[in-house]
């Protein structure tokens, strides 16, 4: 039997049908894509997004009046700068700076309030060890200061406080060699915990290392401004 | 020309002027106004911030004295609005004083509470107190500060992304949220200071209610 070669091509009707199907699929896909794109654009038009705002400067040459305003304003700024020696204390950054006018004389590491709270188990009273911010003045300078320990100093060590005026409340070593009083019980003083200076770990006072404390004691006069921020 | 286009043309013009800046020693409108604004802040006892836009610089000042300058990478302003609609926010014109509307929340603190207290005696042993070396936790490096007038100050480590693709995708996501009834995106008009983590942490405690921020083209305004 002579062999008849097998058919390798589809009949024309099947090929045409497949072509139609492909076209249909392509058309539907295209429509779907267009619908999706239109939907995306519609959604984007309805929704909101982050858009830059211009930062502009109303610049130009100043008039004579404005030049006068500028001179007056800059001299006002100059005039309000503290005179003499004053202190600025960064209570979070742990830096105490000594200035004379605008000149920075010395920068020292310091410790300020920890922000920790202590609760008295007897009556629920709470102390929060925070350094107050704002402007104060040096109201007293003392060499070899003695600290009269308040109730919290005993409670945080787990003891009942002794009676007011008791000899046990006197502490003549914790404050170091010098203390500068800022009012309301707050001081700039030394510490026996020298390695902790720079971290916010105090009960509200400002602690300095011995050499910085001596410098501050000698340089800063009574009545000097102390800015705590 | 539409109002929006006029506004952008104006913004472009003024931004060019800002970039060019005034030569040192030359009196300028901005310099005079900025100096006048700072004089108002310097007469108070509070610390205030002066922020220059070009170059981006941040100074912590009190009574006109710079206490510290912190590195800042950029200052940008942006708003959340529809792509298809013109902005309702005017360009941010410098100099301008921004005021913190509320103290941002303080970092949580530990409470030490002994259960009982021993009676005090001469023999009592005192040591390092329970609260003695407890440092407060560090504040965050990325946070928002509400400003008076409804603006928000964003402290971040990256600038806002304003690429067309990102904005389109964000708008689509917000649109879909509306369609799905899941509320809307975070609506805000904000100024963003981009700075390193350490600087952002250092700045955190200064944002109390009423803290003033003087925004100026550059910090040299006192000289001109």
Tab-separated table of C-alpha atoms in Angstrom:
chain	number	residue	atom	x	y	z
A	1	UNK	CA	0.000	0.000	0.000
A	2	UNK	CA	1.528	3.227	-1.039
A	3	UNK	CA	1.564	5.674	1.797
A	4	UNK	CA	-0.336	8.871	1.655
A	5	UNK	CA	1.489	11.621	3.574
A	6	UNK	CA	-0.332	12.581	6.729
A	7	UNK	CA	-2.042	15.986	6.799
A	8	UNK	CA	0.165	18.467	8.730
A	9	UNK	CA	-1.927	21.597	8.255
A	10	UNK	CA	-5.304	22.354	9.820
A	11	UNK	CA	-8.270	22.575	7.600
A	12	UNK	CA	-8.963	26.210	6.634
A	13	UNK	CA	-12.105	26.324	8.724
A	14	UNK	CA	-10.258	25.392	11.979
A	15	UNK	CA	-7.402	27.859	11.356
A	16	UNK	CA	-9.896	30.639	10.743
A	17	UNK	CA	-11.749	29.731	13.898
A	18	UNK	CA	-8.532	29.831	15.973
A	19	UNK	CA	-7.638	33.200	14.428
A	20	UNK	CA	-11.063	34.543	15.399
A	21	UNK	CA	-10.647	33.265	18.952
A	22	UNK	CA	-7.246	34.940	19.268
A	23	UNK	CA	-8.684	38.186	17.956
A	24	UNK	CA	-11.557	37.932	20.415
A	25	UNK	CA	-9.203	37.271	23.316
A	26	UNK	CA	-7.003	40.178	22.217
A	27	UNK	CA	-10.009	42.447	21.983
A	28	UNK	CA	-11.349	41.444	25.362
A	29	UNK	CA	-7.858	41.797	26.899
A	30	UNK	CA	-7.531	45.226	25.331
A	31	UNK	CA	-10.923	46.292	26.637
A	32	UNK	CA	-10.058	44.992	30.100
A	33	UNK	CA	-6.772	46.901	30.014
A	34	UNK	CA	-8.493	50.091	28.882
A	35	UNK	CA	-11.134	49.699	31.577
A	36	UNK	CA	-8.444	49.058	34.200
A	37	UNK	CA	-6.412	52.047	33.046
A	38	UNK	CA	-9.507	54.238	33.001
A	39	UNK	CA	-10.409	52.980	36.470
A	40	UNK	CA	-6.923	53.689	37.718
A	41	UNK	CA	-7.018	57.207	36.297
A	42	UNK	CA	-10.500	57.737	37.730
A	43	UNK	CA	-9.375	56.500	41.126
A	44	UNK	CA	-6.290	58.695	41.002
A	45	UNK	CA	-8.429	61.718	40.063
A	46	UNK	CA	-10.726	61.026	43.028
A	47	UNK	CA	-7.941	60.318	45.497
A	48	UNK	CA	-5.423	62.629	47.068
A	49	UNK	CA	-1.645	62.563	47.134
A	50	UNK	CA	1.305	64.456	48.495
A	51	UNK	CA	2.119	67.580	46.513
A	52	UNK	CA	4.947	70.043	47.091
A	53	UNK	CA	4.214	73.564	48.286
A	54	UNK	CA	6.598	76.237	47.077
A	55	UNK	CA	8.719	77.971	49.691
A	56	UNK	CA	9.305	81.469	48.437
A	57	UNK	CA	10.952	84.603	49.647
A	58	UNK	CA	9.547	88.046	49.212
A	59	UNK	CA	12.942	89.403	48.409
A	60	UNK	CA	13.975	92.674	46.896
A	61	UNK	CA	15.932	95.814	47.687
A	62	UNK	CA	14.850	97.376	50.910
A	63	UNK	CA	13.473	100.850	50.973
A	64	UNK	CA	15.026	103.439	53.269
A	65	UNK	CA	12.268	102.700	55.766
A	66	UNK	CA	13.023	98.993	55.725
A	67	UNK	CA	16.741	99.654	56.142
A	68	UNK	CA	15.864	101.652	59.239
A	69	UNK	CA	13.652	98.792	60.466
A	70	UNK	CA	16.539	96.370	59.894
A	71	UNK	CA	19.045	98.522	61.813
A	72	UNK	CA	16.632	99.038	64.678
A	73	UNK	CA	15.766	95.322	64.865
A	74	UNK	CA	19.381	94.129	64.815
A	75	UNK	CA	20.372	96.597	67.519
A	76	UNK	CA	17.394	95.391	69.604
A	77	UNK	CA	18.619	91.813	69.204
A	78	UNK	CA	22.104	92.907	70.273
A	79	UNK	CA	20.771	94.761	73.278
A	80	UNK	CA	18.796	91.848	74.738
A	81	UNK	CA	21.762	89.436	74.741
A	82	UNK	CA	22.792	88.666	78.329
A	83	UNK	CA	25.737	90.722	79.563
A	84	UNK	CA	28.497	89.434	81.791
A	85	UNK	CA	28.894	85.753	82.586
A	86	UNK	CA	25.854	83.518	82.266
A	87	UNK	CA	25.053	79.850	81.889
A	88	UNK	CA	23.007	77.832	79.428
A	89	UNK	CA	22.136	74.268	80.402
A	90	UNK	CA	20.902	71.763	77.850
A	91	UNK	CA	19.024	69.452	80.201
A	92	UNK	CA	18.505	66.658	77.662
A	93	UNK	CA	21.766	66.908	75.733
A	94	UNK	CA	23.714	67.034	79.008
A	95	UNK	CA	25.748	70.160	78.249
A	96	UNK	CA	26.435	73.196	80.405
A	97	UNK	CA	27.888	76.206	78.621
A	98	UNK	CA	29.492	79.219	80.235
A	99	UNK	CA	29.209	82.456	78.254
A	100	UNK	CA	30.475	85.972	78.672
A	101	UNK	CA	28.013	87.984	76.612
A	102	UNK	CA	27.981	86.138	73.289
A	103	UNK	CA	31.380	84.520	73.812
A	104	UNK	CA	31.406	80.838	74.741
A	105	UNK	CA	33.980	80.369	77.505
A	106	UNK	CA	33.548	76.710	78.339
A	107	UNK	CA	31.394	73.719	77.559
A	108	UNK	CA	31.086	70.933	80.105
A	109	UNK	CA	29.193	67.662	80.361
A	110	UNK	CA	26.467	67.805	82.977
A	111	UNK	CA	23.627	65.687	84.285
A	112	UNK	CA	20.071	66.891	84.726
A	113	UNK	CA	16.802	65.355	85.940
A	114	UNK	CA	16.071	61.735	85.044
A	115	UNK	CA	12.326	62.164	84.695
A	116	UNK	CA	11.871	59.121	86.915
A	117	UNK	CA	9.014	59.256	89.437
A	118	UNK	CA	9.117	57.934	92.981
A	119	UNK	CA	5.995	56.954	94.925
A	120	UNK	CA	5.852	57.038	98.718
A	121	UNK	CA	4.194	53.726	99.711
A	122	UNK	CA	2.826	55.259	102.923
A	123	UNK	CA	0.635	57.943	101.390
A	124	UNK	CA	0.958	57.660	97.596
A	125	UNK	CA	2.766	60.978	97.228
A	126	UNK	CA	4.751	61.117	93.986
A	127	UNK	CA	7.924	63.041	93.211
A	128	UNK	CA	9.056	63.399	89.591
A	129	UNK	CA	12.752	64.109	89.247
A	130	UNK	CA	12.723	66.650	86.466
A	131	UNK	CA	14.871	69.740	85.938
A	132	UNK	CA	12.683	72.805	85.444
A	133	UNK	CA	13.307	74.741	82.241
A	134	UNK	CA	13.316	78.518	81.884
A	135	UNK	CA	15.455	81.298	83.233
A	136	UNK	CA	16.763	81.443	86.814
A	137	UNK	CA	19.538	83.303	88.586
A	138	UNK	CA	22.325	82.216	90.909
A	139	UNK	CA	21.005	83.254	94.307
A	140	UNK	CA	23.732	81.753	96.516
A	141	UNK	CA	27.184	80.239	96.156
A	142	UNK	CA	28.499	77.875	98.801
A	143	UNK	CA	31.830	76.140	99.320
A	144	UNK	CA	31.656	72.706	101.015
A	145	UNK	CA	27.871	72.610	100.859
A	146	UNK	CA	25.806	70.505	103.219
A	147	UNK	CA	22.684	68.899	101.842
A	148	UNK	CA	19.651	68.570	104.057
A	149	UNK	CA	18.190	65.376	102.693
A	150	UNK	CA	14.476	65.560	101.931
A	151	UNK	CA	12.038	62.680	102.502
A	152	UNK	CA	12.435	61.243	98.994
A	153	UNK	CA	16.170	60.704	99.519
A	154	UNK	CA	15.328	58.145	102.247
A	155	UNK	CA	12.275	56.655	100.566
A	156	UNK	CA	14.147	55.846	97.374
A	157	UNK	CA	16.647	53.894	99.444
A	158	UNK	CA	13.816	51.995	101.097
A	159	UNK	CA	13.822	53.731	104.493
A	160	UNK	CA	11.302	55.743	106.419
A	161	UNK	CA	12.518	59.339	106.611
A	162	UNK	CA	13.848	60.437	110.009
A	163	UNK	CA	12.138	63.400	111.711
A	164	UNK	CA	12.652	66.898	110.278
A	165	UNK	CA	15.817	68.408	111.734
A	166	UNK	CA	17.334	65.029	112.592
A	167	UNK	CA	21.111	64.817	112.368
A	168	UNK	CA	20.758	61.968	109.888
A	169	UNK	CA	19.363	64.361	107.306
A	170	UNK	CA	22.678	66.199	107.078
A	171	UNK	CA	24.882	65.052	104.204
A	172	UNK	CA	28.207	66.820	103.723
A	173	UNK	CA	29.696	64.794	100.863
A	174	UNK	CA	27.065	64.167	98.151
A	175	UNK	CA	27.109	67.691	96.692
A	176	UNK	CA	30.860	67.851	96.129
A	177	UNK	CA	33.024	70.894	96.889
A	178	UNK	CA	30.759	73.686	95.663
A	179	UNK	CA	27.102	74.473	95.095
A	180	UNK	CA	25.363	77.290	93.228
A	181	UNK	CA	21.756	77.679	94.362
A	182	UNK	CA	19.101	78.443	91.741
A	183	UNK	CA	16.030	78.580	93.997
A	184	UNK	CA	13.282	76.081	94.894
A	185	UNK	CA	15.891	73.566	96.055
A	186	UNK	CA	17.604	73.317	92.657
A	187	UNK	CA	21.399	73.615	92.538
A	188	UNK	CA	24.435	73.187	90.371
A	189	UNK	CA	26.717	70.920	92.374
A	190	UNK	CA	29.221	68.067	92.260
A	191	UNK	CA	28.680	64.361	92.646
A	192	UNK	CA	30.259	61.196	93.929
A	193	UNK	CA	29.020	59.465	90.758
A	194	UNK	CA	31.491	61.181	88.396
A	195	UNK	CA	31.167	58.539	85.685
A	196	UNK	CA	27.447	59.212	85.273
A	197	UNK	CA	27.948	62.899	84.455
A	198	UNK	CA	26.521	63.595	81.002
A	199	UNK	CA	23.499	61.316	81.460
A	200	UNK	CA	20.119	62.588	82.693
A	201	UNK	CA	20.153	60.813	86.047
A	202	UNK	CA	19.638	63.453	88.756
A	203	UNK	CA	16.727	64.369	90.987
A	204	UNK	CA	16.435	67.738	89.245
A	205	UNK	CA	19.713	69.437	90.146
A	206	UNK	CA	22.575	69.937	87.701
A	207	UNK	CA	25.624	67.813	88.427
A	208	UNK	CA	29.103	68.622	87.135
A	209	UNK	CA	32.464	66.907	87.334
A	210	UNK	CA	34.831	68.338	89.946
A	211	UNK	CA	37.066	70.389	87.617
A	212	UNK	CA	34.099	71.912	85.740
A	213	UNK	CA	32.310	72.671	88.998
A	214	UNK	CA	35.319	74.548	90.312
A	215	UNK	CA	35.538	76.570	87.084
A	216	UNK	CA	31.839	77.436	87.216
A	217	UNK	CA	32.049	78.350	90.906
A	218	UNK	CA	34.947	80.747	90.248
A	219	UNK	CA	33.616	82.272	87.009
A	220	UNK	CA	29.925	82.697	87.649
A	221	UNK	CA	28.967	85.585	89.909
A	222	UNK	CA	25.956	85.882	92.186
A	223	UNK	CA	22.936	87.035	90.236
A	224	UNK	CA	24.167	85.470	86.988
A	225	UNK	CA	21.491	84.243	84.615
A	226	UNK	CA	21.059	80.522	84.196
A	227	UNK	CA	19.021	79.405	81.219
A	228	UNK	CA	17.748	75.850	81.506
A	229	UNK	CA	16.340	74.395	78.285
B	1	UNK	CA	-3.904	81.812	32.432
B	2	UNK	CA	-5.549	80.046	35.349
B	3	UNK	CA	-5.077	81.168	38.937
B	4	UNK	CA	-3.111	78.016	39.682
B	5	UNK	CA	-0.675	78.709	36.860
B	6	UNK	CA	-0.273	82.308	37.961
B	7	UNK	CA	0.467	81.092	41.475
B	8	UNK	CA	3.083	78.628	40.254
B	9	UNK	CA	4.699	81.211	37.991
B	10	UNK	CA	4.872	83.564	40.970
B	11	UNK	CA	6.310	80.767	43.107
B	12	UNK	CA	8.952	80.016	40.476
B	13	UNK	CA	9.922	83.659	40.256
B	14	UNK	CA	10.248	84.061	44.003
B	15	UNK	CA	12.042	80.733	44.413
B	16	UNK	CA	14.621	81.918	41.898
B	17	UNK	CA	15.032	85.081	43.906
B	18	UNK	CA	15.439	82.963	47.043
B	19	UNK	CA	18.101	80.819	45.423
B	20	UNK	CA	19.985	83.849	44.181
B	21	UNK	CA	19.829	85.525	47.589
B	22	UNK	CA	21.000	89.011	48.404
B	23	UNK	CA	24.671	89.793	48.541
B	24	UNK	CA	26.155	90.166	52.028
B	25	UNK	CA	25.880	93.688	53.311
B	26	UNK	CA	23.079	94.544	50.939
B	27	UNK	CA	19.817	95.512	52.622
B	28	UNK	CA	16.893	93.329	51.622
B	29	UNK	CA	13.211	93.177	52.375
B	30	UNK	CA	13.556	89.665	53.770
B	31	UNK	CA	16.522	90.604	55.947
B	32	UNK	CA	14.648	93.527	57.480
B	33	UNK	CA	11.497	91.530	58.118
B	34	UNK	CA	13.404	88.534	59.519
B	35	UNK	CA	15.422	90.764	61.843
B	36	UNK	CA	12.230	92.443	63.010
B	37	UNK	CA	10.643	89.046	63.699
B	38	UNK	CA	13.691	87.781	65.567
B	39	UNK	CA	13.819	90.956	67.665
B	40	UNK	CA	10.291	90.115	68.808
B	41	UNK	CA	11.373	86.603	69.822
B	42	UNK	CA	14.695	87.617	71.372
B	43	UNK	CA	13.065	89.950	73.884
B	44	UNK	CA	11.376	86.952	75.519
B	45	UNK	CA	13.096	84.500	77.850
B	46	UNK	CA	12.223	81.388	75.871
B	47	UNK	CA	14.442	79.422	73.574
B	48	UNK	CA	13.462	79.700	69.904
B	49	UNK	CA	14.631	78.079	66.691
B	50	UNK	CA	15.845	79.849	63.579
B	51	UNK	CA	15.781	77.703	60.464
B	52	UNK	CA	17.426	78.703	57.211
B	53	UNK	CA	16.132	77.051	54.044
B	54	UNK	CA	19.077	77.575	51.655
B	55	UNK	CA	21.437	76.304	52.942
B	56	UNK	CA	19.365	74.274	55.387
B	57	UNK	CA	20.536	75.215	58.881
B	58	UNK	CA	18.912	75.114	62.299
B	59	UNK	CA	20.043	77.304	65.181
B	60	UNK	CA	18.813	77.085	68.769
B	61	UNK	CA	18.788	80.614	70.130
B	62	UNK	CA	17.857	82.561	73.210
B	63	UNK	CA	17.947	86.340	73.495
B	64	UNK	CA	19.586	86.527	70.090
B	65	UNK	CA	22.501	84.282	71.105
B	66	UNK	CA	23.064	81.039	69.209
B	67	UNK	CA	23.381	78.227	71.750
B	68	UNK	CA	23.821	75.485	69.234
B	69	UNK	CA	23.527	74.746	65.528
B	70	UNK	CA	22.173	71.375	64.482
B	71	UNK	CA	22.752	69.775	61.092
B	72	UNK	CA	19.669	69.682	58.895
B	73	UNK	CA	19.544	68.218	55.398
B	74	UNK	CA	16.569	70.038	53.892
B	75	UNK	CA	13.364	71.952	54.514
B	76	UNK	CA	10.307	71.175	52.406
B	77	UNK	CA	6.615	72.004	52.491
B	78	UNK	CA	3.904	69.767	51.123
B	79	UNK	CA	0.191	69.181	51.230
B	80	UNK	CA	-2.148	66.255	50.707
B	81	UNK	CA	-4.548	67.138	47.908
B	82	UNK	CA	-6.234	65.891	44.729
B	83	UNK	CA	-4.030	65.661	41.679
B	84	UNK	CA	-6.746	67.102	39.501
B	85	UNK	CA	-7.400	70.170	41.588
B	86	UNK	CA	-5.311	73.279	42.091
B	87	UNK	CA	-3.755	73.897	45.474
B	88	UNK	CA	-5.724	75.909	47.982
B	89	UNK	CA	-2.574	76.587	49.969
B	90	UNK	CA	-0.590	79.707	49.178
B	91	UNK	CA	3.169	79.298	48.728
B	92	UNK	CA	4.989	79.511	52.059
B	93	UNK	CA	6.394	83.020	52.072
B	94	UNK	CA	9.554	83.677	54.101
B	95	UNK	CA	10.368	84.953	56.618
B	96	UNK	CA	7.661	83.472	58.779
B	97	UNK	CA	7.230	82.629	62.450
B	98	UNK	CA	5.645	79.256	63.167
B	99	UNK	CA	4.445	78.505	66.678
B	100	UNK	CA	4.095	75.088	68.277
B	101	UNK	CA	0.442	74.537	69.143
B	102	UNK	CA	0.960	71.832	71.775
B	103	UNK	CA	3.723	70.193	73.750
B	104	UNK	CA	4.533	66.906	72.097
B	105	UNK	CA	4.141	63.987	74.426
B	106	UNK	CA	6.965	63.376	76.815
B	107	UNK	CA	8.709	60.064	76.730
B	108	UNK	CA	7.260	57.588	79.255
B	109	UNK	CA	9.065	57.540	82.540
B	110	UNK	CA	9.620	54.799	84.997
B	111	UNK	CA	7.869	54.996	88.351
B	112	UNK	CA	9.818	53.630	91.284
B	113	UNK	CA	7.547	52.485	94.091
B	114	UNK	CA	9.003	50.549	97.018
B	115	UNK	CA	6.435	48.229	98.634
B	116	UNK	CA	7.443	48.919	102.191
B	117	UNK	CA	9.905	51.123	104.013
B	118	UNK	CA	12.294	49.914	106.691
B	119	UNK	CA	12.550	52.052	109.811
B	120	UNK	CA	15.531	54.407	109.682
B	121	UNK	CA	18.352	53.819	112.143
B	122	UNK	CA	21.921	55.034	112.587
B	123	UNK	CA	23.110	51.713	111.231
B	124	UNK	CA	21.049	51.983	108.056
B	125	UNK	CA	23.137	51.252	104.995
B	126	UNK	CA	22.701	53.737	102.227
B	127	UNK	CA	23.905	52.995	98.762
B	128	UNK	CA	23.087	54.043	95.269
B	129	UNK	CA	19.411	55.003	95.311
B	130	UNK	CA	16.851	53.163	93.223
B	131	UNK	CA	16.383	56.177	90.964
B	132	UNK	CA	20.070	57.128	90.952
B	133	UNK	CA	21.312	55.871	87.597
B	134	UNK	CA	18.086	55.463	85.719
B	135	UNK	CA	18.350	57.467	82.522
B	136	UNK	CA	15.166	58.463	80.746
B	137	UNK	CA	14.417	56.628	77.481
B	138	UNK	CA	15.522	58.381	74.315
B	139	UNK	CA	12.823	60.291	72.422
B	140	UNK	CA	11.882	59.230	68.877
B	141	UNK	CA	13.816	60.434	65.831
B	142	UNK	CA	10.728	60.725	63.637
B	143	UNK	CA	7.741	62.687	64.946
B	144	UNK	CA	5.087	65.319	64.212
B	145	UNK	CA	4.711	68.677	65.919
B	146	UNK	CA	1.348	70.455	65.598
B	147	UNK	CA	1.702	74.096	64.642
B	148	UNK	CA	-0.711	76.961	65.097
B	149	UNK	CA	-2.760	77.535	61.952
B	150	UNK	CA	-3.273	73.840	61.258
B	151	UNK	CA	0.144	73.117	59.799
B	152	UNK	CA	2.202	70.183	60.991
B	153	UNK	CA	5.946	70.142	61.405
B	154	UNK	CA	7.332	66.763	60.431
B	155	UNK	CA	10.740	65.765	61.712
B	156	UNK	CA	11.995	62.982	59.486
B	157	UNK	CA	15.117	61.339	58.144
B	158	UNK	CA	13.858	61.402	54.538
B	159	UNK	CA	12.315	64.083	52.368
B	160	UNK	CA	8.782	63.713	50.963
B	161	UNK	CA	8.676	61.815	47.676
B	162	UNK	CA	7.033	63.800	44.918
B	163	UNK	CA	7.807	61.591	41.916
B	164	UNK	CA	4.910	61.332	39.434
B	165	UNK	CA	4.629	57.547	39.875
B	166	UNK	CA	4.564	57.704	43.669
B	167	UNK	CA	1.962	60.477	43.637
B	168	UNK	CA	-0.196	58.625	41.100
B	169	UNK	CA	-0.065	55.411	43.124
B	170	UNK	CA	-0.803	57.283	46.358
B	171	UNK	CA	-3.783	59.020	44.736
B	172	UNK	CA	-5.058	55.659	43.423
B	173	UNK	CA	-4.760	54.085	46.854
B	174	UNK	CA	-6.585	57.030	48.433
B	175	UNK	CA	-9.272	56.891	45.735
B	176	UNK	CA	-9.765	53.163	46.301
B	177	UNK	CA	-10.028	53.789	50.057
B	178	UNK	CA	-12.832	56.272	49.367
B	179	UNK	CA	-14.652	53.846	47.053
B	180	UNK	CA	-14.321	51.069	49.625
B	181	UNK	CA	-15.592	53.436	52.323
B	182	UNK	CA	-12.439	52.962	54.380
B	183	UNK	CA	-11.935	56.637	55.087
B	184	UNK	CA	-9.423	58.853	53.454
B	185	UNK	CA	-5.664	59.195	53.476
B	186	UNK	CA	-3.888	61.266	56.057
B	187	UNK	CA	-4.828	64.828	55.253
B	188	UNK	CA	-2.197	67.386	56.122
B	189	UNK	CA	-0.370	70.524	55.206
B	190	UNK	CA	3.120	70.080	56.503
B	191	UNK	CA	6.598	71.473	56.724
B	192	UNK	CA	9.268	68.822	56.873
B	193	UNK	CA	12.720	69.169	58.413
B	194	UNK	CA	14.928	66.350	57.221
B	195	UNK	CA	17.726	65.665	59.678
B	196	UNK	CA	19.840	62.894	61.105
B	197	UNK	CA	18.439	60.800	63.939
B	198	UNK	CA	20.764	62.231	66.566
B	199	UNK	CA	19.764	65.814	65.747
B	200	UNK	CA	16.060	64.919	65.678
B	201	UNK	CA	16.308	63.296	69.109
B	202	UNK	CA	18.170	66.324	70.479
B	203	UNK	CA	15.473	68.661	69.220
B	204	UNK	CA	12.462	66.727	70.538
B	205	UNK	CA	12.244	68.284	74.009
B	206	UNK	CA	12.309	71.834	72.676
B	207	UNK	CA	8.873	71.527	71.076
B	208	UNK	CA	6.676	72.800	73.850
B	209	UNK	CA	3.457	74.722	73.431
B	210	UNK	CA	4.444	78.202	72.282
B	211	UNK	CA	7.955	77.399	71.022
B	212	UNK	CA	8.628	79.730	68.098
B	213	UNK	CA	10.339	78.697	64.883
B	214	UNK	CA	11.558	81.510	62.666
B	215	UNK	CA	11.780	80.250	59.109
B	216	UNK	CA	14.100	82.371	56.959
B	217	UNK	CA	15.748	82.017	53.538
B	218	UNK	CA	19.178	81.817	55.192
B	219	UNK	CA	20.714	82.623	58.555
B	220	UNK	CA	22.703	85.604	57.310
B	221	UNK	CA	19.737	87.970	57.498
B	222	UNK	CA	21.042	89.999	60.423
B	223	UNK	CA	23.864	91.260	58.216
B	224	UNK	CA	21.588	92.568	55.513
